[in-house]
């Protein structure tokens, strides 16, 4: 089962590399979960990663790489999380040994997550029937044709169904991976990992994969300066109207730019940033919920409770027990 940062034993991650697997998603998994992170000041790693293959040698996508000398599929049997990357050929059935490894990993209660078209393998294994899932938008039609029992949502970055998680296109694998780090170890550590990746610290899974539109007649203004300005003022009573005034555009234009550049709305972005700040304040030891709510811009303790529970699945008090200073004493020494 997933473990928080208060656990002594590193969380074990197995990554299945099958014939034709995309190297990018394998790289994402090893970058997120396999690298040492001395900058965190922890006595040991957050995760241990093992690549595994169904055969002694596996040719990856287009033969760019051949992987050999790694464990076989038995490596999944003591993993806390199994990662299944994607491949471009989604019509040819997966190796039955791979499907069986996925099934038995899920059956014993470990977490299973797919990256990009790895969701095809989870669906072939029968794990996704009746559940929400996503995949790369280019293969959404084929996915629905092959797996009609799955509730495919093709216009989101990732979906977390608890023990089963699916990511959309390749870059969304980073979003899902950081979501998992946040779920396991809290917002502070997830932010540190994202900084090292030079990647957005938090993009909600419900954000859109892409926006297909004609080229604009004039260059879109980057939202970067506005976002940085707002992040420094989350505790203030900022509204979407305030953001529009700062950007010198109408609220309608601001809404359109957020949809185009971030795949979300200004209000959803602002709320997400405030919840992330609230979580970090709780992790750093602030116990007064009214203070956390005020400093994060969430207003009231009641709103704070509702927003934190919706984002993390935990109440603020449960979040503090799992990720607060006392919880971290075992590893932050």
GROMACS .gro file of C-alpha atoms in nm:
model
  333
    1UNK     CA    1   0.000   0.000   0.000
    2UNK     CA    2   0.113   0.362  -0.047
    3UNK     CA    3   0.328   0.488   0.236
    4UNK     CA    4   0.378   0.838   0.369
    5UNK     CA    5   0.704   1.008   0.454
    6UNK     CA    6   0.683   0.882   0.813
    7UNK     CA    7   0.758   0.527   0.701
    8UNK     CA    8   1.109   0.381   0.746
    9UNK     CA    9   1.103   0.147   0.446
   10UNK     CA   10   1.120   0.310   0.103
   11UNK     CA   11   0.814   0.260  -0.110
   12UNK     CA   12   0.897  -0.004  -0.375
   13UNK     CA   13   0.809   0.075  -0.736
   14UNK     CA   14   0.826  -0.176  -1.021
   15UNK     CA   15   0.817  -0.057  -1.384
   16UNK     CA   16   0.718  -0.310  -1.651
   17UNK     CA   17   0.909  -0.265  -1.977
   18UNK     CA   18   0.741  -0.462  -2.254
   19UNK     CA   19   0.819  -0.499  -2.625
   20UNK     CA   20   0.783  -0.157  -2.788
   21UNK     CA   21   0.754   0.040  -2.464
   22UNK     CA   22   0.809   0.416  -2.499
   23UNK     CA   23   1.145   0.519  -2.346
   24UNK     CA   24   1.005   0.857  -2.235
   25UNK     CA   25   0.756   0.709  -1.987
   26UNK     CA   26   1.021   0.474  -1.850
   27UNK     CA   27   1.243   0.777  -1.803
   28UNK     CA   28   0.963   0.964  -1.626
   29UNK     CA   29   0.916   0.678  -1.380
   30UNK     CA   30   1.286   0.646  -1.303
   31UNK     CA   31   1.331   1.025  -1.278
   32UNK     CA   32   1.039   1.065  -1.037
   33UNK     CA   33   1.086   0.758  -0.823
   34UNK     CA   34   1.440   0.633  -0.879
   35UNK     CA   35   1.674   0.925  -0.819
   36UNK     CA   36   1.841   1.000  -0.483
   37UNK     CA   37   1.729   1.334  -0.344
   38UNK     CA   38   1.997   1.460  -0.103
   39UNK     CA   39   1.847   1.809  -0.120
   40UNK     CA   40   1.557   1.686   0.095
   41UNK     CA   41   1.790   1.608   0.385
   42UNK     CA   42   1.635   1.266   0.444
   43UNK     CA   43   1.831   0.967   0.577
   44UNK     CA   44   1.717   0.744   0.292
   45UNK     CA   45   1.532   0.736  -0.041
   46UNK     CA   46   1.160   0.795  -0.074
   47UNK     CA   47   1.128   0.514  -0.328
   48UNK     CA   48   1.317   0.215  -0.464
   49UNK     CA   49   1.268   0.141  -0.834
   50UNK     CA   50   1.312  -0.185  -1.022
   51UNK     CA   51   1.266  -0.221  -1.397
   52UNK     CA   52   1.136  -0.562  -1.503
   53UNK     CA   53   1.077  -0.735  -1.835
   54UNK     CA   54   0.890  -1.043  -1.959
   55UNK     CA   55   1.194  -1.162  -2.159
   56UNK     CA   56   1.572  -1.142  -2.118
   57UNK     CA   57   1.595  -0.867  -2.378
   58UNK     CA   58   1.328  -0.616  -2.477
   59UNK     CA   59   1.342  -0.384  -2.778
   60UNK     CA   60   1.185  -0.055  -2.690
   61UNK     CA   61   0.987   0.174  -2.924
   62UNK     CA   62   1.127   0.175  -3.282
   63UNK     CA   63   1.432  -0.018  -3.163
   64UNK     CA   64   1.598   0.294  -3.022
   65UNK     CA   65   1.702   0.097  -2.714
   66UNK     CA   66   1.732  -0.265  -2.612
   67UNK     CA   67   1.690  -0.332  -2.242
   68UNK     CA   68   1.863  -0.633  -2.087
   69UNK     CA   69   2.012  -0.743  -1.758
   70UNK     CA   70   1.713  -0.642  -1.544
   71UNK     CA   71   1.486  -0.862  -1.330
   72UNK     CA   72   1.199  -1.060  -1.473
   73UNK     CA   73   0.833  -1.004  -1.392
   74UNK     CA   74   0.878  -1.159  -1.047
   75UNK     CA   75   0.995  -0.811  -0.943
   76UNK     CA   76   0.632  -0.698  -0.931
   77UNK     CA   77   0.554  -0.936  -0.646
   78UNK     CA   78   0.692  -0.719  -0.366
   79UNK     CA   79   0.620  -0.381  -0.524
   80UNK     CA   80   0.400  -0.128  -0.347
   81UNK     CA   81   0.331   0.043  -0.681
   82UNK     CA   82   0.340  -0.099  -1.033
   83UNK     CA   83   0.398   0.142  -1.323
   84UNK     CA   84   0.289   0.039  -1.673
   85UNK     CA   85   0.426   0.272  -1.945
   86UNK     CA   86   0.268   0.302  -2.289
   87UNK     CA   87   0.362   0.188  -2.636
   88UNK     CA   88   0.248   0.311  -2.980
   89UNK     CA   89   0.110  -0.025  -3.102
   90UNK     CA   90  -0.216  -0.064  -2.911
   91UNK     CA   91  -0.389  -0.313  -3.140
   92UNK     CA   92  -0.152  -0.605  -3.086
   93UNK     CA   93  -0.242  -0.777  -2.756
   94UNK     CA   94   0.000  -0.751  -2.467
   95UNK     CA   95   0.213  -1.041  -2.355
   96UNK     CA   96  -0.006  -1.265  -2.139
   97UNK     CA   97   0.268  -1.287  -1.876
   98UNK     CA   98   0.261  -0.907  -1.850
   99UNK     CA   99  -0.118  -0.905  -1.810
  100UNK     CA  100  -0.099  -1.173  -1.542
  101UNK     CA  101   0.168  -0.974  -1.355
  102UNK     CA  102  -0.061  -0.671  -1.361
  103UNK     CA  103  -0.358  -0.875  -1.238
  104UNK     CA  104  -0.178  -1.036  -0.947
  105UNK     CA  105  -0.023  -0.706  -0.840
  106UNK     CA  106  -0.366  -0.546  -0.822
  107UNK     CA  107  -0.522  -0.852  -0.658
  108UNK     CA  108  -0.290  -0.830  -0.357
  109UNK     CA  109  -0.377  -0.463  -0.302
  110UNK     CA  110  -0.076  -0.283  -0.451
  111UNK     CA  111  -0.123   0.040  -0.642
  112UNK     CA  112  -0.121   0.018  -1.022
  113UNK     CA  113  -0.066   0.321  -1.245
  114UNK     CA  114  -0.042   0.352  -1.623
  115UNK     CA  115   0.135   0.622  -1.821
  116UNK     CA  116   0.004   0.734  -2.159
  117UNK     CA  117  -0.127   0.429  -2.351
  118UNK     CA  118  -0.029   0.196  -2.069
  119UNK     CA  119  -0.399   0.217  -1.987
  120UNK     CA  120  -0.459  -0.024  -2.276
  121UNK     CA  121  -0.265  -0.289  -2.083
  122UNK     CA  122  -0.465  -0.222  -1.766
  123UNK     CA  123  -0.786  -0.253  -1.965
  124UNK     CA  124  -0.669  -0.577  -2.131
  125UNK     CA  125  -0.594  -0.714  -1.786
  126UNK     CA  126  -0.953  -0.639  -1.684
  127UNK     CA  127  -0.867  -0.383  -1.417
  128UNK     CA  128  -1.057  -0.089  -1.564
  129UNK     CA  129  -1.404  -0.230  -1.635
  130UNK     CA  130  -1.662   0.006  -1.485
  131UNK     CA  131  -1.396   0.255  -1.374
  132UNK     CA  132  -1.299   0.601  -1.495
  133UNK     CA  133  -0.975   0.608  -1.691
  134UNK     CA  134  -0.787   0.819  -1.943
  135UNK     CA  135  -0.532   0.773  -2.218
  136UNK     CA  136  -0.362   0.979  -2.488
  137UNK     CA  137  -0.627   1.167  -2.686
  138UNK     CA  138  -0.497   1.028  -3.019
  139UNK     CA  139  -0.594   0.674  -2.916
  140UNK     CA  140  -0.923   0.756  -2.743
  141UNK     CA  141  -1.137   0.625  -3.028
  142UNK     CA  142  -0.948   0.297  -3.048
  143UNK     CA  143  -0.962   0.261  -2.670
  144UNK     CA  144  -1.340   0.299  -2.666
  145UNK     CA  145  -1.371   0.048  -2.950
  146UNK     CA  146  -1.156  -0.214  -2.778
  147UNK     CA  147  -1.267  -0.154  -2.420
  148UNK     CA  148  -1.629  -0.032  -2.415
  149UNK     CA  149  -1.678  -0.124  -2.048
  150UNK     CA  150  -1.428   0.140  -1.935
  151UNK     CA  151  -1.556   0.491  -1.859
  152UNK     CA  152  -1.296   0.670  -2.069
  153UNK     CA  153  -1.242   1.043  -2.009
  154UNK     CA  154  -1.019   1.148  -2.294
  155UNK     CA  155  -0.997   1.519  -2.212
  156UNK     CA  156  -0.817   1.516  -1.877
  157UNK     CA  157  -0.453   1.487  -1.766
  158UNK     CA  158  -0.493   1.198  -1.525
  159UNK     CA  159  -0.747   1.010  -1.317
  160UNK     CA  160  -0.698   0.876  -0.964
  161UNK     CA  161  -0.938   0.594  -0.877
  162UNK     CA  162  -0.758   0.509  -0.554
  163UNK     CA  163  -0.568   0.190  -0.622
  164UNK     CA  164  -0.566   0.243  -0.999
  165UNK     CA  165  -0.438   0.559  -1.166
  166UNK     CA  166  -0.413   0.646  -1.534
  167UNK     CA  167  -0.232   0.932  -1.710
  168UNK     CA  168  -0.293   1.079  -2.052
  169UNK     CA  169  -0.012   1.178  -2.292
  170UNK     CA  170   0.357   1.157  -2.210
  171UNK     CA  171   0.390   1.492  -2.030
  172UNK     CA  172   0.084   1.408  -1.820
  173UNK     CA  173   0.288   1.119  -1.680
  174UNK     CA  174   0.488   1.383  -1.492
  175UNK     CA  175   0.166   1.536  -1.357
  176UNK     CA  176   0.043   1.198  -1.234
  177UNK     CA  177   0.382   1.110  -1.087
  178UNK     CA  178   0.397   1.434  -0.889
  179UNK     CA  179   0.038   1.373  -0.777
  180UNK     CA  180   0.150   1.035  -0.642
  181UNK     CA  181   0.451   1.187  -0.465
  182UNK     CA  182   0.217   1.445  -0.312
  183UNK     CA  183  -0.025   1.173  -0.205
  184UNK     CA  184   0.253   0.966  -0.050
  185UNK     CA  185   0.472   1.234   0.106
  186UNK     CA  186   0.285   1.564   0.112
  187UNK     CA  187   0.295   1.892  -0.078
  188UNK     CA  188   0.632   2.011   0.054
  189UNK     CA  189   0.826   1.713  -0.080
  190UNK     CA  190   0.626   1.710  -0.405
  191UNK     CA  191   0.715   2.076  -0.456
  192UNK     CA  192   1.084   1.999  -0.398
  193UNK     CA  193   1.070   1.719  -0.656
  194UNK     CA  194   0.894   1.944  -0.908
  195UNK     CA  195   1.153   2.219  -0.858
  196UNK     CA  196   1.430   1.974  -0.940
  197UNK     CA  197   1.236   1.869  -1.250
  198UNK     CA  198   1.179   2.238  -1.339
  199UNK     CA  199   0.816   2.142  -1.386
  200UNK     CA  200   0.484   2.281  -1.268
  201UNK     CA  201   0.436   2.185  -0.906
  202UNK     CA  202   0.066   2.112  -0.935
  203UNK     CA  203  -0.168   2.063  -1.227
  204UNK     CA  204  -0.501   1.914  -1.134
  205UNK     CA  205  -0.590   1.590  -1.311
  206UNK     CA  206  -0.910   1.743  -1.444
  207UNK     CA  207  -0.725   1.996  -1.659
  208UNK     CA  208  -0.756   1.943  -2.031
  209UNK     CA  209  -0.491   1.752  -2.229
  210UNK     CA  210  -0.486   2.006  -2.510
  211UNK     CA  211  -0.688   2.275  -2.678
  212UNK     CA  212  -0.719   2.238  -3.054
  213UNK     CA  213  -0.764   2.583  -3.206
  214UNK     CA  214  -0.650   2.788  -3.506
  215UNK     CA  215  -0.346   3.009  -3.473
  216UNK     CA  216  -0.441   3.346  -3.324
  217UNK     CA  217  -0.413   3.664  -3.524
  218UNK     CA  218  -0.207   3.824  -3.248
  219UNK     CA  219   0.041   3.673  -3.004
  220UNK     CA  220  -0.112   3.551  -2.680
  221UNK     CA  221   0.027   3.718  -2.371
  222UNK     CA  222   0.199   3.471  -2.140
  223UNK     CA  223   0.024   3.410  -1.808
  224UNK     CA  224   0.357   3.356  -1.634
  225UNK     CA  225   0.397   3.704  -1.480
  226UNK     CA  226   0.034   3.709  -1.367
  227UNK     CA  227   0.063   3.367  -1.204
  228UNK     CA  228   0.381   3.467  -1.021
  229UNK     CA  229   0.215   3.788  -0.900
  230UNK     CA  230  -0.090   3.599  -0.774
  231UNK     CA  231   0.115   3.329  -0.600
  232UNK     CA  232   0.277   3.597  -0.385
  233UNK     CA  233  -0.068   3.724  -0.278
  234UNK     CA  234  -0.272   3.409  -0.217
  235UNK     CA  235  -0.359   3.523   0.133
  236UNK     CA  236  -0.519   3.839   0.001
  237UNK     CA  237  -0.885   3.845  -0.109
  238UNK     CA  238  -0.795   3.798  -0.474
  239UNK     CA  239  -1.078   3.735  -0.716
  240UNK     CA  240  -1.090   3.649  -1.085
  241UNK     CA  241  -1.181   4.014  -1.140
  242UNK     CA  242  -0.861   4.121  -0.964
  243UNK     CA  243  -0.658   3.891  -1.189
  244UNK     CA  244  -0.826   4.037  -1.496
  245UNK     CA  245  -0.750   4.393  -1.380
  246UNK     CA  246  -0.385   4.300  -1.317
  247UNK     CA  247  -0.363   4.147  -1.666
  248UNK     CA  248  -0.542   4.449  -1.815
  249UNK     CA  249  -0.800   4.233  -1.990
  250UNK     CA  250  -1.167   4.153  -1.946
  251UNK     CA  251  -1.266   3.853  -1.728
  252UNK     CA  252  -1.386   3.678  -2.045
  253UNK     CA  253  -1.049   3.724  -2.214
  254UNK     CA  254  -0.867   3.607  -1.901
  255UNK     CA  255  -1.087   3.297  -1.885
  256UNK     CA  256  -1.007   3.220  -2.249
  257UNK     CA  257  -0.633   3.260  -2.192
  258UNK     CA  258  -0.640   3.027  -1.893
  259UNK     CA  259  -0.828   2.767  -2.098
  260UNK     CA  260  -0.582   2.800  -2.385
  261UNK     CA  261  -0.257   2.809  -2.186
  262UNK     CA  262  -0.338   2.603  -1.877
  263UNK     CA  263  -0.645   2.401  -1.970
  264UNK     CA  264  -0.833   2.523  -1.663
  265UNK     CA  265  -1.025   2.826  -1.536
  266UNK     CA  266  -0.883   3.118  -1.336
  267UNK     CA  267  -1.096   3.027  -1.033
  268UNK     CA  268  -0.993   2.660  -1.041
  269UNK     CA  269  -0.626   2.757  -1.069
  270UNK     CA  270  -0.652   3.007  -0.784
  271UNK     CA  271  -0.829   2.755  -0.559
  272UNK     CA  272  -0.575   2.485  -0.637
  273UNK     CA  273  -0.285   2.714  -0.550
  274UNK     CA  274  -0.451   2.811  -0.223
  275UNK     CA  275  -0.511   2.449  -0.123
  276UNK     CA  276  -0.147   2.364  -0.203
  277UNK     CA  277  -0.032   2.653   0.017
  278UNK     CA  278  -0.265   2.542   0.297
  279UNK     CA  279  -0.120   2.192   0.284
  280UNK     CA  280   0.233   2.327   0.307
  281UNK     CA  281   0.141   2.543   0.608
  282UNK     CA  282  -0.006   2.238   0.782
  283UNK     CA  283   0.307   2.035   0.702
  284UNK     CA  284   0.524   2.309   0.853
  285UNK     CA  285   0.339   2.288   1.183
  286UNK     CA  286   0.062   2.549   1.181
  287UNK     CA  287  -0.219   2.389   1.383
  288UNK     CA  288  -0.471   2.674   1.388
  289UNK     CA  289  -0.707   2.609   1.100
  290UNK     CA  290  -0.840   2.963   1.099
  291UNK     CA  291  -0.483   3.090   1.056
  292UNK     CA  292  -0.413   2.841   0.775
  293UNK     CA  293  -0.739   2.940   0.605
  294UNK     CA  294  -0.658   3.311   0.630
  295UNK     CA  295  -0.296   3.283   0.516
  296UNK     CA  296  -0.385   3.061   0.220
  297UNK     CA  297  -0.679   3.275   0.111
  298UNK     CA  298  -0.938   3.002   0.171
  299UNK     CA  299  -1.123   3.229   0.412
  300UNK     CA  300  -1.282   3.005   0.674
  301UNK     CA  301  -1.188   2.686   0.853
  302UNK     CA  302  -1.498   2.521   0.709
  303UNK     CA  303  -1.393   2.603   0.353
  304UNK     CA  304  -1.041   2.487   0.432
  305UNK     CA  305  -1.169   2.151   0.557
  306UNK     CA  306  -1.384   2.100   0.250
  307UNK     CA  307  -1.112   2.198   0.002
  308UNK     CA  308  -0.833   1.996   0.165
  309UNK     CA  309  -1.053   1.688   0.189
  310UNK     CA  310  -1.156   1.721  -0.175
  311UNK     CA  311  -0.794   1.757  -0.292
  312UNK     CA  312  -0.620   1.504  -0.066
  313UNK     CA  313  -0.896   1.275   0.057
  314UNK     CA  314  -0.797   1.365   0.414
  315UNK     CA  315  -0.928   1.607   0.672
  316UNK     CA  316  -0.678   1.876   0.781
  317UNK     CA  317  -0.620   1.694   1.110
  318UNK     CA  318  -0.559   1.363   0.931
  319UNK     CA  319  -0.331   1.541   0.684
  320UNK     CA  320  -0.134   1.686   0.976
  321UNK     CA  321  -0.097   1.344   1.139
  322UNK     CA  322   0.034   1.199   0.814
  323UNK     CA  323   0.253   1.481   0.682
  324UNK     CA  324   0.305   1.727   0.968
  325UNK     CA  325   0.631   1.779   1.161
  326UNK     CA  326   0.564   1.503   1.414
  327UNK     CA  327   0.497   1.253   1.137
  328UNK     CA  328   0.823   1.345   0.969
  329UNK     CA  329   1.049   1.303   1.271
  330UNK     CA  330   1.125   0.945   1.171
  331UNK     CA  331   1.285   1.053   0.846
  332UNK     CA  332   1.363   1.425   0.885
  333UNK     CA  333   1.651   1.398   1.129
   0.00000   0.00000   0.00000
